Coordinates of C-alpha atoms in Angstrom, one line a residue:
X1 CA 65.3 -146.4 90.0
X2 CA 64.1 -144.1 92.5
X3 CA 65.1 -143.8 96.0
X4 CA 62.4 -146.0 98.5
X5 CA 61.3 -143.9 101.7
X6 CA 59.6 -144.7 104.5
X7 CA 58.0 -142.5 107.3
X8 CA 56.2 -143.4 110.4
X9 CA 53.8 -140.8 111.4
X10 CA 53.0 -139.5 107.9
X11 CA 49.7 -138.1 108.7
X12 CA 51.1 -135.7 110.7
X13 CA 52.5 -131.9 110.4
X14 CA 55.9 -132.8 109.7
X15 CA 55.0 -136.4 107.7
X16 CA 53.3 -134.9 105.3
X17 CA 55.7 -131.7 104.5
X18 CA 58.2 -134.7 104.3
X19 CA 56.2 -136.9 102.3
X20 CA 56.1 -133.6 99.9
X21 CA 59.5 -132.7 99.6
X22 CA 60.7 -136.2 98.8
X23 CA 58.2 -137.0 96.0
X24 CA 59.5 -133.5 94.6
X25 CA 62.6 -135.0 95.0
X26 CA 61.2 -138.1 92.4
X27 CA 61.4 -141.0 95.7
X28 CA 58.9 -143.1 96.2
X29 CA 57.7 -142.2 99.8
X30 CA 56.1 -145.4 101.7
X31 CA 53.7 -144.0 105.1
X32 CA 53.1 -146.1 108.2
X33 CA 49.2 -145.3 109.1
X34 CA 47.4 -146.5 112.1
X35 CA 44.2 -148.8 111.4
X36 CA 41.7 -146.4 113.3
X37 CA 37.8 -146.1 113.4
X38 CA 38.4 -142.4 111.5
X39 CA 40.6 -141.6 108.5
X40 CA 43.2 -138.9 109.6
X41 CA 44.7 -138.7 106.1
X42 CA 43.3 -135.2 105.7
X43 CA 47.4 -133.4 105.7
X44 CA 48.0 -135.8 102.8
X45 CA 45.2 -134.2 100.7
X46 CA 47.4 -131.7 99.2
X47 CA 49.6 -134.6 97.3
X48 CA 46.4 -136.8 96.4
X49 CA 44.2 -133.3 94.9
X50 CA 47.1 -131.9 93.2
X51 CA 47.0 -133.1 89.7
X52 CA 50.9 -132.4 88.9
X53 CA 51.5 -134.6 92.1
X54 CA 53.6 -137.9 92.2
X55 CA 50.8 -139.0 94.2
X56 CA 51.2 -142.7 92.3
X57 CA 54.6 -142.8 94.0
X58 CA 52.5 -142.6 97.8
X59 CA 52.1 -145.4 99.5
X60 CA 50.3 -146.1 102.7
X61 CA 50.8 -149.6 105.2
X62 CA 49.0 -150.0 108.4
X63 CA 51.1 -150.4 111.0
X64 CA 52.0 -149.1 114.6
X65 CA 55.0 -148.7 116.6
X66 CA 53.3 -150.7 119.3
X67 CA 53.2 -153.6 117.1
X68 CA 56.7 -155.0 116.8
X69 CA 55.4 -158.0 114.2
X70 CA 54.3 -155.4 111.8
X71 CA 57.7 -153.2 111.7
X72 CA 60.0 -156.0 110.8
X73 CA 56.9 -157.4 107.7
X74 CA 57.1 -153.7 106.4
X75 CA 60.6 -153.2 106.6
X76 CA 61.3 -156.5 104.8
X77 CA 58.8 -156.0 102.3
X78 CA 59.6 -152.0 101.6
X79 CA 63.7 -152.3 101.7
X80 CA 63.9 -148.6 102.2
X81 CA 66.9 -147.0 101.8
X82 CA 66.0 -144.2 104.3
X83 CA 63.6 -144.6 107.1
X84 CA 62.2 -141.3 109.0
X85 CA 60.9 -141.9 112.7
X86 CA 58.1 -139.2 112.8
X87 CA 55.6 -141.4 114.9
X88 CA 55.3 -140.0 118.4
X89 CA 52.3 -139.4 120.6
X90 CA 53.6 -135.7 120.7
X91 CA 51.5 -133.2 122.7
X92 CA 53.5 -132.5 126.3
X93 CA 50.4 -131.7 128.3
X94 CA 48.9 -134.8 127.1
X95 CA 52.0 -136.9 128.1
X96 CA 51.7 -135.8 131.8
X97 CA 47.9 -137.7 131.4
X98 CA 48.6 -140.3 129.8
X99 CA 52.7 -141.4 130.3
X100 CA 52.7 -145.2 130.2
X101 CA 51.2 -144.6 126.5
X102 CA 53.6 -141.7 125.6
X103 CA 56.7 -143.7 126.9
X104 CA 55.6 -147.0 124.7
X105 CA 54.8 -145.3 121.6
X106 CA 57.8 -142.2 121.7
X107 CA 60.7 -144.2 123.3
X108 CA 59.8 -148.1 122.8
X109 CA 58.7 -147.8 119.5
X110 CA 62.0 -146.1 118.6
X111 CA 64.0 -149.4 119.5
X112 CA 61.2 -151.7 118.0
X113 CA 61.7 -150.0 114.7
X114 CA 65.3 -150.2 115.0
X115 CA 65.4 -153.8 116.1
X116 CA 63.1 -154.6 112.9
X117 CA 66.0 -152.5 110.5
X118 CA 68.6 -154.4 112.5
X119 CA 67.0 -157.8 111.8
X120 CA 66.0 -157.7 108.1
X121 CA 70.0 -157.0 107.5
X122 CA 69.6 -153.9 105.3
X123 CA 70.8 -150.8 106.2
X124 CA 68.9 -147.7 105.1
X125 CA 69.8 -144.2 106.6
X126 CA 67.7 -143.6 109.8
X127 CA 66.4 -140.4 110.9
X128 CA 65.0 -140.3 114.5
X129 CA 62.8 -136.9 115.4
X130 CA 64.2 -135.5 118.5
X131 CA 63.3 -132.7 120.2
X132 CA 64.0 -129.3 122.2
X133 CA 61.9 -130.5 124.6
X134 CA 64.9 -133.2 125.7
X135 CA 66.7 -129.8 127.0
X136 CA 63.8 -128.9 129.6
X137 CA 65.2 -126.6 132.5
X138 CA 68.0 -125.5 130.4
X139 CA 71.3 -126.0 131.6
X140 CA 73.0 -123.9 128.9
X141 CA 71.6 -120.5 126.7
X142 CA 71.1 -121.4 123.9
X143 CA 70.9 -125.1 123.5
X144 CA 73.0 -126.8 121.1
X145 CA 74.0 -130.1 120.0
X146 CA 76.7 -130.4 123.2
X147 CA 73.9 -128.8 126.1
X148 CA 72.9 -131.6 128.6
X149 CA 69.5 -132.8 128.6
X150 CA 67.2 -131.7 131.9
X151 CA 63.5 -133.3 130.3
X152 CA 60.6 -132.2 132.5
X153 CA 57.7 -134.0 130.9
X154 CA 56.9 -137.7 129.8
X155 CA 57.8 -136.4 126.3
X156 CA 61.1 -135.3 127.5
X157 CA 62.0 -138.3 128.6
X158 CA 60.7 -140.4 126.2
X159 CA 62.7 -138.3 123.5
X160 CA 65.8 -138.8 125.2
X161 CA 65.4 -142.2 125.4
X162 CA 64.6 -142.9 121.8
X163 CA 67.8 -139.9 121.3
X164 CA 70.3 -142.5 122.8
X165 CA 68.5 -145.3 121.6
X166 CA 69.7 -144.2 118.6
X167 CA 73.2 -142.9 119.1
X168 CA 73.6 -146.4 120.4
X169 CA 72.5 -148.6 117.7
X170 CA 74.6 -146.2 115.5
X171 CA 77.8 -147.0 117.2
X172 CA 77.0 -150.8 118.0
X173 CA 75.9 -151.6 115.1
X174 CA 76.8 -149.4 112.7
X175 CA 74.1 -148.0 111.6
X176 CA 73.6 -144.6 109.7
X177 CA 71.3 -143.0 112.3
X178 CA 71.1 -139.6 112.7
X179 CA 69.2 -137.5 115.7
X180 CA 67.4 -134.0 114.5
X181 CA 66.7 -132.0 117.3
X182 CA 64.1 -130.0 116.2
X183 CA 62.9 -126.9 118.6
X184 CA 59.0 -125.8 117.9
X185 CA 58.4 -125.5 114.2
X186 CA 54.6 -124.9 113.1
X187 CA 52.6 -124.6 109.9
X188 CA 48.6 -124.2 109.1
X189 CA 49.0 -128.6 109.4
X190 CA 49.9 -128.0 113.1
X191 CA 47.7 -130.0 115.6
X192 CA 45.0 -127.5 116.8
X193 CA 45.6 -129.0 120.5
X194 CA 49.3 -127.4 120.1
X195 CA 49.5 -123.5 121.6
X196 CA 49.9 -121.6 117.9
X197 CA 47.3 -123.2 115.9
X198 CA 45.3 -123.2 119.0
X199 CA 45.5 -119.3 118.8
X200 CA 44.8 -119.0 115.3
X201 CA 41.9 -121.3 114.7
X202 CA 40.5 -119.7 117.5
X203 CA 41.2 -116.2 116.2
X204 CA 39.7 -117.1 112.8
X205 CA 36.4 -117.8 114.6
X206 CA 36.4 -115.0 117.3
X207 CA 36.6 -112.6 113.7
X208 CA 33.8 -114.9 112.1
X209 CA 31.6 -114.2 115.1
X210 CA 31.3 -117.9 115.9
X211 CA 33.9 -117.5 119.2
X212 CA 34.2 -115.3 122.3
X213 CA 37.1 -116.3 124.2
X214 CA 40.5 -118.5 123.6
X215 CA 41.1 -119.9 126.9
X216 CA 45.3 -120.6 127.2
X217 CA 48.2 -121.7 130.1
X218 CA 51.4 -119.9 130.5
X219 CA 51.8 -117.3 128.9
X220 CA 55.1 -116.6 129.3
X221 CA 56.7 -119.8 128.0
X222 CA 59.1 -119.0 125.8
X223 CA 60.1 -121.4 122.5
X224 CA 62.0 -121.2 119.4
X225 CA 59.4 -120.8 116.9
X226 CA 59.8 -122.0 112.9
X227 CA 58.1 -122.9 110.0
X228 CA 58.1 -126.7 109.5
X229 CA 58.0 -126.9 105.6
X230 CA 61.5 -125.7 105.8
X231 CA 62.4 -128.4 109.0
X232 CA 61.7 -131.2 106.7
X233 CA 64.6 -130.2 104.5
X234 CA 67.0 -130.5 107.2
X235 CA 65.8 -134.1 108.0
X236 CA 66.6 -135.5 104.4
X237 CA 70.0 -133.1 104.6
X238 CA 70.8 -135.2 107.5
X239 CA 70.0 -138.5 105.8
X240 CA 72.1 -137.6 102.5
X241 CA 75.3 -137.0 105.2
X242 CA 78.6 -139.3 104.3
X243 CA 78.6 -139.9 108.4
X244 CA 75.4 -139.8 110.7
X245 CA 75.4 -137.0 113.3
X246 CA 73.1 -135.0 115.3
X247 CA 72.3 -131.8 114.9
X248 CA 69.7 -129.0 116.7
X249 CA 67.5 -127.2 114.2
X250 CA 66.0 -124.0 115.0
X251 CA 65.8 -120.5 114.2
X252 CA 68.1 -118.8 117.1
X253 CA 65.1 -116.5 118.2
X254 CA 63.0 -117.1 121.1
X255 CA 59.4 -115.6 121.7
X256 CA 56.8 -115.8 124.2
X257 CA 53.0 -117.0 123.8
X258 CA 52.2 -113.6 124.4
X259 CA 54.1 -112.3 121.4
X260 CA 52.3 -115.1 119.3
X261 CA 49.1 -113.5 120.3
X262 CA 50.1 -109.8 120.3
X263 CA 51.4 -110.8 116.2
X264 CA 48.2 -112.6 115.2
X265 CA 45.7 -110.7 116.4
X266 CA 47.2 -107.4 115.3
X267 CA 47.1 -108.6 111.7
X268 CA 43.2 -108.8 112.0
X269 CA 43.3 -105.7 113.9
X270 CA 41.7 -107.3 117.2
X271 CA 43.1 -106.5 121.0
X272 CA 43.9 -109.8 122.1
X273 CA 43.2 -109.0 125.4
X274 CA 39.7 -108.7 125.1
X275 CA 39.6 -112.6 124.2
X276 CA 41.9 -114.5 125.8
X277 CA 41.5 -115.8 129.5
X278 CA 43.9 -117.8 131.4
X279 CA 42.9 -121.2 132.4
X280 CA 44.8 -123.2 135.1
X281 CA 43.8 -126.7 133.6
X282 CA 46.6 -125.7 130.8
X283 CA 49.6 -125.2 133.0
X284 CA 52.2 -128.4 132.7
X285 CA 52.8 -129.8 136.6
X286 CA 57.0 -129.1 135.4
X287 CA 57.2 -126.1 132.7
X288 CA 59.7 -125.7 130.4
X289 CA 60.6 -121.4 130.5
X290 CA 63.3 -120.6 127.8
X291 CA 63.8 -123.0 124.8
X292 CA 66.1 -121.2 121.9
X293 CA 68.6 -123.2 119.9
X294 CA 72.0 -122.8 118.0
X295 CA 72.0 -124.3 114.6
X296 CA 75.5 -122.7 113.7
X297 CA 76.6 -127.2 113.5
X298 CA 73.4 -127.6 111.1
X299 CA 74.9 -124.0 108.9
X300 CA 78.3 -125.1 108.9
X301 CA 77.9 -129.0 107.6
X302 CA 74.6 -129.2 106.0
X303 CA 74.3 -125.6 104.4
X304 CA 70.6 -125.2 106.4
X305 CA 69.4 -121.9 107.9
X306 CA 65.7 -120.9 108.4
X307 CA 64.3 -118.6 106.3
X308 CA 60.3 -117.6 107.9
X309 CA 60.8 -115.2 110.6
X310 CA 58.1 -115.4 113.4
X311 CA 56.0 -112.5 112.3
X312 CA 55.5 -114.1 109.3
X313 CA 55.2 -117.4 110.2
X314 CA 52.5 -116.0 112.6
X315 CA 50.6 -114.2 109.8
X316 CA 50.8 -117.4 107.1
X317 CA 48.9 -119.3 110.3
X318 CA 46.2 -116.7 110.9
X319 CA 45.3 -116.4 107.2
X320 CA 45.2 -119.8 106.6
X321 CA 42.7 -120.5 109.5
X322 CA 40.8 -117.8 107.9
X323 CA 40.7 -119.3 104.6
X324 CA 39.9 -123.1 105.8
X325 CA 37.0 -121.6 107.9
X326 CA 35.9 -119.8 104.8
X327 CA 35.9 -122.9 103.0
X328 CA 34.2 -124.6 106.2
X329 CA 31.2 -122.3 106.2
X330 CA 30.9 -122.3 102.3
X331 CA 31.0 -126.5 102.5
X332 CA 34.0 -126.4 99.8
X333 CA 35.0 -129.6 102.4
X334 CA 33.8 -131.3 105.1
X335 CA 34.2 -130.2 109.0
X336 CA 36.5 -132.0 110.6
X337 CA 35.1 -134.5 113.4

């Protein structure tokens, strides 16, 4: 019999990596998808157009961490044996717009999912996606599993919320919970509202001629940057634990936007000064300066280290903006939106 899954936020960067690894790994993968007026499906393409998939081993449920009601039906009807919390309204900036939202889907939704685990009676393994952004004005260099939390946006303190949620249903109830605190990790399926696919979507049309300027915030943020087809890894490593723990995940390097730029623009041979402008609108009212984390806990008990260094990871973005613009203007697929 093979191993039930279920993921909330499987359309997303990180859901569908997920989604990915496990069918490799012969599960069958259940998805939680919003009912919305547009399909955003289009990261699960990969599994569905590869004909060696497992894609008859995908499942997709509407659903919505909002909706308490609908939780506890799928739970009861799925019985996973490991659930991943992936489901967040993510983006920071967005948060400081919209934080009534951000706190009822990212920290409420954490406990309703729990509460509809701890209702049915079964116990699969739990997974909730934390985040470096819990850290905020760092309190310790680098960040580890031990550093205190300092949030400074909606996110932030949603994430810590739905952190301890977790920690505490773990310990009251036993639960097999574990919290993955996952500093910045991107991919070609990153949102193109997020800073790095921001940069290279709009470096693959500034090349094409169809761009002039990227307009960008702080440039002098610094994160810990990594590639998340290997993040996903570490979330089912977590899962497959004899005890639940929590662990930070990251590559121990930190780099600034500008370095992102300086990387991909020099492996298309453009100045990136030329381009990019600085646009108030896209500073955070409370910035987060130095994010880097220490995943010597992750190393030592779950045999995980990151393998794409941030040059590379930079480059794999740029040419596959290049690429999925190709295909754009060629109409191999559709424009998004």
């Amino acid at each position: 019999m093979a191993k039930r899954a279920l993921i909330t936020g499987i359309t997303g960067q990180d859901g569908s990596y997920l989604a990915e690894f496990l069918l490799g790994k012969n599960y069958e993968v259940h998805g939680i998808i919003r009912r919305a007026s547009t399909f955003n499906t289009g990261r699960l393409d990969p599994i569905y157009e590869d004909p060696h998939a497992s894609r008859k081993r995908l499942f997709l449920h509407y659903g919505d961490l909002s909706d308490a009601s609908s939780l506890s039906r799928l739970i009861a009807k799925i019985q996973p044996e490991e659930v991943y919390n992936l489901a967040a309204q993510s983006h920071v900036r967005v948060s400081f717009d919209a934080p009534e939202y951000t706190s009822d889907i990212t920290a409420t939704g954490c406990v309703r999912l729990l509460e509809a685990i701890r209702e049915t009676g079964i116990k699969p393994r739990f997974y909730q996606a934390s985040s470096s952004e819990m850290f905020g004005k760092v309190q310790e260099v680098p960040q580890r599993e031990t550093t205190s939390f300092y949030p400074r946006s909606p996110y932030g303190c949603a994430k810590v919320f739905a952190h301890w949620i977790t920690v505490n249903y773990r310990e009251s109830y036993g639960l097999h919970a574990s919290n993955g605190i996952l500093f910045n990790h991107e991919s070609p399926r990153r949102g193109e509202t997020f800073v790095t696919r921001k940069i290279t979507r709009a470096l693959a049309h500034i090349q094409a001629g169809l761009q002039k300027k990227l307009y960008l915030g702080n440039l002098d943020a610094k994160r810990d940057w990594g590639f998340a087809k290997e993040y996903v890894e570490a979330m089912w490593l977590m899962v497959q634990q004899p005890e639940p723990d929590d662990y930070v995940i990251a590559t121990g390097e930190t780099h600034s936007v500008r370095e992102f730029l300086e990387v991909a623009f020099a492996h298309v041979q453009l100045d990136w000064q030329k381009y990019v402008e600085i646009d108030p609108r896209y500073y955070r009212p409370a910035e987060v300066d130095l994010l880097i984390g220490d995943y010597a806990k992750a190393k030592a008990k779950l045999g995980w280290e990151p393998k794409t260094k941030f040059v590379d990871l930079a480059k794999l973005m740029v040419d596959a903006d290049i690429e999925l613009l190709r295909k754009h203007r060629h109409g191999e697929i559709k424009m998004a939106g």
